[in-house]
Amino acid sequence: NHFNMANHTDLPISKVAYDLLVVATELTKNMPRDFKASVGKEIRDECVRLTVLIFRANVAGDKTPYLDKLLERAQVIELLFRLSKDLRFISVAQYARAIALTSMIGKQAGGWKKYTASSPAASRSRPG
């Protein structure tokens, strides 16, 4: 029964994804204008897409496709942050802060995926 399901904003992974969006917004606001409009916007858009996938995974009967896409989005975000660091638009410390969050998201999504796969009943709930 989906009425008993946790609101996606209550999931720990949602909190980390929101924190990542905040960090992405902070880190991209001081980028050069052309880079901010292209790669900076893409970083922020990918963070929003990641959050949407968390919502979709939470309400889906089969969470695996959404969690796979979520893990892929996290890798794309890491790539874009790495590019930003290598081009010196963000510092190594800022990069490390962002990657700590994407890593956390990856670990939580991986755990959620394993939990869902290990228990047929779990596909309709979430890990504690």
Coordinates of N, CA and C in Angstrom, one line a residue:
N1 N 0.9 -1.2 0.0 CA 0.0 0.0 0.0 C 0.9 1.2 0.0
H2 N 0.8 2.0 -1.1 CA 1.7 3.2 -1.2 C 1.4 4.3 -0.2
F3 N 0.3 4.3 0.5 CA 0.0 5.3 1.5 C 0.9 5.2 2.7
N4 N 1.4 3.9 3.0 CA 2.2 3.7 4.1 C 3.7 3.9 3.8
M5 N 4.0 4.2 2.5 CA 5.4 4.4 2.1 C 6.0 5.7 2.7
A6 N 7.2 5.7 3.0 CA 7.9 6.9 3.4 C 7.8 7.9 2.3
N7 N 7.7 9.2 2.7 CA 7.8 10.2 1.7 C 9.3 10.2 1.3
H8 N 9.5 10.4 0.0 CA 10.9 10.4 -0.5 C 11.8 11.4 0.2
T9 N 11.2 12.5 0.6 CA 12.1 13.5 1.3 C 12.6 13.0 2.7
D10 N 11.9 12.0 3.2 CA 12.3 11.4 4.5 C 13.5 10.4 4.4
L11 N 13.8 10.0 3.2 CA 14.8 9.0 2.9 C 16.2 9.7 3.1
P12 N 17.1 9.0 3.8 CA 18.5 9.5 4.0 C 19.1 9.9 2.7
I13 N 18.9 9.1 1.7 CA 19.5 9.4 0.4 C 19.0 10.7 -0.2
S14 N 17.7 11.0 0.1 CA 17.1 12.3 -0.4 C 17.8 13.5 0.2
K15 N 18.1 13.4 1.5 CA 18.8 14.5 2.2 C 20.2 14.7 1.6
V16 N 20.9 13.6 1.3 CA 22.2 13.8 0.7 C 22.1 14.4 -0.7
A17 N 21.1 13.9 -1.4 CA 20.9 14.4 -2.8 C 20.6 15.9 -2.8
Y18 N 19.8 16.3 -1.8 CA 19.5 17.8 -1.6 C 20.8 18.6 -1.3
D19 N 21.5 18.0 -0.3 CA 22.8 18.6 0.1 C 23.7 18.8 -1.2
L20 N 23.7 17.8 -2.0 CA 24.5 17.8 -3.2 C 24.1 19.0 -4.2
L21 N 22.8 19.1 -4.3 CA 22.2 20.2 -5.1 C 22.6 21.6 -4.5
V22 N 22.6 21.7 -3.2 CA 23.0 22.9 -2.6 C 24.5 23.2 -2.9
V23 N 25.3 22.2 -2.7 CA 26.7 22.3 -2.9 C 27.0 22.7 -4.4
A24 N 26.3 22.0 -5.3 CA 26.4 22.2 -6.8 C 26.1 23.7 -7.1
T25 N 25.0 24.2 -6.5 CA 24.6 25.5 -6.8 C 25.6 26.5 -6.3
E26 N 26.2 26.3 -5.0 CA 27.2 27.1 -4.5 C 28.5 27.1 -5.3
L27 N 28.9 25.9 -5.7 CA 30.2 25.8 -6.4 C 30.1 26.3 -7.9
T28 N 28.9 26.3 -8.5 CA 28.8 26.7 -9.9 C 28.6 28.2 -10.0
K29 N 28.1 28.9 -8.9 CA 27.7 30.3 -9.0 C 28.9 31.2 -9.3
N30 N 30.1 30.8 -9.0 CA 31.3 31.7 -9.2 C 32.1 31.3 -10.4
M31 N 31.6 30.3 -11.2 CA 32.3 29.9 -12.4 C 32.2 31.0 -13.4
P32 N 33.2 31.0 -14.4 CA 33.1 32.0 -15.5 C 31.7 31.8 -16.2
R33 N 31.2 32.9 -16.7 CA 29.9 33.0 -17.2 C 29.6 31.9 -18.3
D34 N 30.4 31.7 -19.2 CA 30.2 30.7 -20.3 C 30.2 29.3 -19.7
F35 N 31.1 29.0 -18.8 CA 31.2 27.7 -18.2 C 30.0 27.4 -17.2
K36 N 29.6 28.5 -16.5 CA 28.4 28.4 -15.6 C 27.2 28.1 -16.4
A37 N 27.0 28.7 -17.6 CA 25.8 28.5 -18.4 C 25.8 27.1 -19.1
S38 N 27.0 26.5 -19.2 CA 27.0 25.2 -19.9 C 27.2 24.1 -18.8
V39 N 28.5 23.9 -18.4 CA 28.8 22.8 -17.5 C 28.1 23.0 -16.1
G40 N 28.1 24.2 -15.6 CA 27.5 24.5 -14.3 C 26.0 24.2 -14.3
K41 N 25.4 24.6 -15.4 CA 23.9 24.3 -15.5 C 23.7 22.8 -15.6
E42 N 24.6 22.1 -16.3 CA 24.4 20.6 -16.5 C 24.6 19.9 -15.1
I43 N 25.6 20.4 -14.3 CA 25.8 19.8 -13.0 C 24.5 20.0 -12.2
R44 N 24.0 21.2 -12.1 CA 22.7 21.4 -11.3 C 21.6 20.6 -11.9
D45 N 21.4 20.6 -13.2 CA 20.3 19.8 -13.8 C 20.5 18.3 -13.5
E46 N 21.7 17.8 -13.5 CA 21.9 16.4 -13.2 C 21.6 16.1 -11.7
C47 N 21.8 17.0 -10.8 CA 21.5 16.9 -9.4 C 20.0 16.8 -9.2
V48 N 19.3 17.6 -10.0 CA 17.8 17.6 -9.9 C 17.3 16.3 -10.4
R49 N 17.8 15.8 -11.6 CA 17.4 14.5 -12.1 C 17.7 13.4 -11.1
L50 N 18.8 13.5 -10.4 CA 19.1 12.5 -9.4 C 18.1 12.4 -8.3
T51 N 17.6 13.6 -7.9 CA 16.6 13.7 -6.9 C 15.3 13.1 -7.4
V52 N 14.9 13.3 -8.6 CA 13.7 12.8 -9.2 C 13.8 11.3 -9.3
L53 N 14.9 10.7 -9.6 CA 15.1 9.3 -9.7 C 14.9 8.6 -8.3
I54 N 15.3 9.3 -7.2 CA 15.1 8.8 -5.9 C 13.6 8.7 -5.6
F55 N 12.9 9.8 -6.0 CA 11.5 9.8 -5.8 C 10.8 8.6 -6.6
R56 N 11.3 8.4 -7.8 CA 10.7 7.4 -8.7 C 11.0 6.0 -8.1
A57 N 12.3 5.8 -7.7 CA 12.7 4.5 -7.1 C 11.8 4.2 -5.9
N58 N 11.5 5.2 -5.1 CA 10.8 5.0 -3.8 C 9.4 4.6 -4.1
V59 N 8.7 5.0 -5.1 CA 7.3 4.7 -5.4 C 7.2 3.5 -6.4
A60 N 8.3 3.1 -7.0 CA 8.2 2.0 -8.0 C 8.2 0.6 -7.3
G61 N 7.4 -0.3 -8.0 CA 7.4 -1.7 -7.6 C 8.8 -2.3 -7.8
D62 N 9.3 -2.0 -9.0 CA 10.7 -2.5 -9.4 C 11.6 -1.3 -9.3
K63 N 12.4 -1.2 -8.3 CA 13.3 -0.1 -8.1 C 14.6 -0.1 -8.9
T64 N 15.0 -1.3 -9.3 CA 16.3 -1.5 -9.9 C 16.6 -0.6 -11.1
P65 N 15.7 -0.4 -12.0 CA 16.0 0.4 -13.2 C 16.3 1.9 -12.7
Y66 N 15.5 2.4 -11.8 CA 15.7 3.7 -11.3 C 17.0 3.9 -10.5
L67 N 17.3 2.9 -9.7 CA 18.6 2.9 -9.0 C 19.8 2.8 -9.9
D68 N 19.7 2.0 -11.0 CA 20.7 2.0 -11.9 C 21.0 3.3 -12.6
K69 N 19.9 4.0 -13.0 CA 20.0 5.3 -13.6 C 20.5 6.3 -12.6
L70 N 20.1 6.2 -11.3 CA 20.6 7.1 -10.3 C 22.1 6.9 -10.1
L71 N 22.6 5.7 -10.1 CA 24.1 5.5 -10.0 C 24.8 6.1 -11.2
E72 N 24.2 6.0 -12.4 CA 24.8 6.5 -13.6 C 24.8 8.1 -13.5
R73 N 23.8 8.7 -13.0 CA 23.7 10.1 -12.9 C 24.8 10.6 -11.9
A74 N 25.0 9.9 -10.8 CA 26.0 10.2 -9.8 C 27.4 10.2 -10.5
Q75 N 27.6 9.2 -11.4 CA 28.9 9.2 -12.1 C 29.1 10.4 -13.0
V76 N 28.0 10.8 -13.7 CA 28.1 11.9 -14.6 C 28.4 13.2 -13.8
I77 N 27.7 13.3 -12.6 CA 28.0 14.5 -11.8 C 29.4 14.5 -11.3
E78 N 30.0 13.4 -10.9 CA 31.4 13.3 -10.5 C 32.3 13.7 -11.7
L79 N 32.0 13.2 -12.9 CA 32.8 13.6 -14.1 C 32.8 15.1 -14.3
L80 N 31.6 15.7 -14.2 CA 31.5 17.2 -14.4 C 32.2 17.9 -13.3
F81 N 32.2 17.5 -12.1 CA 32.9 18.1 -11.0 C 34.4 18.0 -11.2
R82 N 34.8 16.8 -11.7 CA 36.2 16.6 -12.0 C 36.7 17.5 -13.1
L83 N 35.9 17.7 -14.1 CA 36.3 18.6 -15.2 C 36.4 20.0 -14.6
S84 N 35.5 20.4 -13.8 CA 35.5 21.7 -13.2 C 36.8 21.9 -12.3
K85 N 37.2 20.9 -11.6 CA 38.4 20.9 -10.8 C 39.6 21.0 -11.7
D86 N 39.7 20.2 -12.7 CA 40.8 20.1 -13.6 C 41.0 21.5 -14.4
L87 N 39.9 22.1 -14.7 CA 40.0 23.4 -15.3 C 40.1 24.6 -14.3
R88 N 40.2 24.2 -13.1 CA 40.5 25.2 -12.0 C 39.3 26.1 -11.7
F89 N 38.1 25.7 -12.0 CA 36.9 26.5 -11.8 C 36.4 26.3 -10.3
I90 N 36.8 25.1 -9.8 CA 36.5 24.8 -8.3 C 37.8 24.3 -7.7
S91 N 38.0 24.5 -6.5 CA 39.2 24.1 -5.8 C 39.1 22.5 -5.5
V92 N 40.3 22.0 -5.1 CA 40.4 20.6 -4.8 C 39.5 20.3 -3.6
A93 N 39.5 21.2 -2.6 CA 38.6 21.1 -1.4 C 37.1 21.0 -1.8
Q94 N 36.7 21.9 -2.7 CA 35.3 22.0 -3.1 C 35.0 20.7 -3.9
Y95 N 35.9 20.2 -4.7 CA 35.7 19.0 -5.4 C 35.5 17.8 -4.4
A96 N 36.4 17.8 -3.4 CA 36.4 16.7 -2.4 C 35.0 16.7 -1.7
R97 N 34.5 17.9 -1.4 CA 33.2 18.0 -0.7 C 32.1 17.5 -1.6
A98 N 32.1 17.8 -2.8 CA 31.1 17.3 -3.8 C 31.2 15.8 -4.0
I99 N 32.4 15.3 -4.1 CA 32.6 13.8 -4.3 C 32.2 13.0 -3.1
A100 N 32.4 13.6 -1.9 CA 32.0 12.9 -0.7 C 30.5 12.6 -0.7
L101 N 29.7 13.6 -1.2 CA 28.3 13.5 -1.3 C 27.9 12.5 -2.4
T102 N 28.5 12.6 -3.6 CA 28.1 11.6 -4.6 C 28.5 10.2 -4.2
S103 N 29.6 10.0 -3.5 CA 30.0 8.7 -3.0 C 29.0 8.2 -2.0
M104 N 28.5 9.0 -1.1 CA 27.5 8.7 -0.2 C 26.2 8.2 -0.9
I105 N 25.8 9.0 -1.9 CA 24.6 8.6 -2.7 C 24.8 7.3 -3.4
G106 N 26.0 7.1 -3.9 CA 26.3 5.8 -4.6 C 26.2 4.6 -3.6
K107 N 26.8 4.8 -2.4 CA 26.7 3.7 -1.4 C 25.3 3.4 -1.0
Q108 N 24.5 4.5 -0.7 CA 23.1 4.3 -0.3 C 22.3 3.7 -1.4
A109 N 22.5 4.1 -2.6 CA 21.7 3.6 -3.7 C 22.1 2.1 -3.9
G110 N 23.4 1.8 -3.8 CA 23.8 0.4 -3.9 C 23.2 -0.5 -2.8
G111 N 23.2 0.0 -1.6 CA 22.6 -0.7 -0.5 C 21.1 -0.9 -0.7
W112 N 20.4 0.1 -1.2 CA 19.0 0.1 -1.4 C 18.7 -1.0 -2.5
K113 N 19.6 -1.0 -3.5 CA 19.4 -2.0 -4.6 C 19.6 -3.4 -4.1
K114 N 20.7 -3.6 -3.2 CA 20.9 -5.0 -2.7 C 19.7 -5.4 -1.8
Y115 N 19.3 -4.5 -0.9 CA 18.2 -4.7 0.0 C 16.9 -5.2 -0.8
T116 N 16.6 -4.4 -1.9 CA 15.5 -4.7 -2.7 C 15.6 -6.0 -3.4
A117 N 16.8 -6.3 -3.9 CA 17.0 -7.6 -4.6 C 16.9 -8.8 -3.7
S118 N 17.3 -8.6 -2.4 CA 17.4 -9.7 -1.5 C 16.0 -10.2 -0.9
S119 N 15.0 -9.3 -1.1 CA 13.7 -9.6 -0.5 C 12.6 -9.2 -1.4
P120 N 11.8 -10.1 -1.9 CA 10.7 -9.7 -2.8 C 9.7 -8.8 -2.1
A121 N 9.5 -9.0 -0.8 CA 8.6 -8.1 0.0 C 9.2 -6.7 0.1
A122 N 10.5 -6.6 0.1 CA 11.2 -5.4 0.3 C 11.1 -4.4 -0.9
S123 N 10.7 -5.0 -2.1 CA 10.6 -4.2 -3.3 C 9.5 -3.1 -3.1
R124 N 8.7 -3.3 -2.1 CA 7.6 -2.3 -1.9 C 7.9 -1.4 -0.7
S125 N 9.0 -1.6 -0.1 CA 9.4 -0.8 1.1 C 10.8 -0.2 0.9
R126 N 11.3 0.2 2.0 CA 12.7 0.8 1.9 C 13.5 0.3 3.1
P127 N 14.8 0.3 3.0 CA 15.6 -0.1 4.1 C 15.5 0.9 5.2
G128 N 15.7 0.4 6.5 CA 15.5 1.2 7.7 C 16.6 2.1 7.9

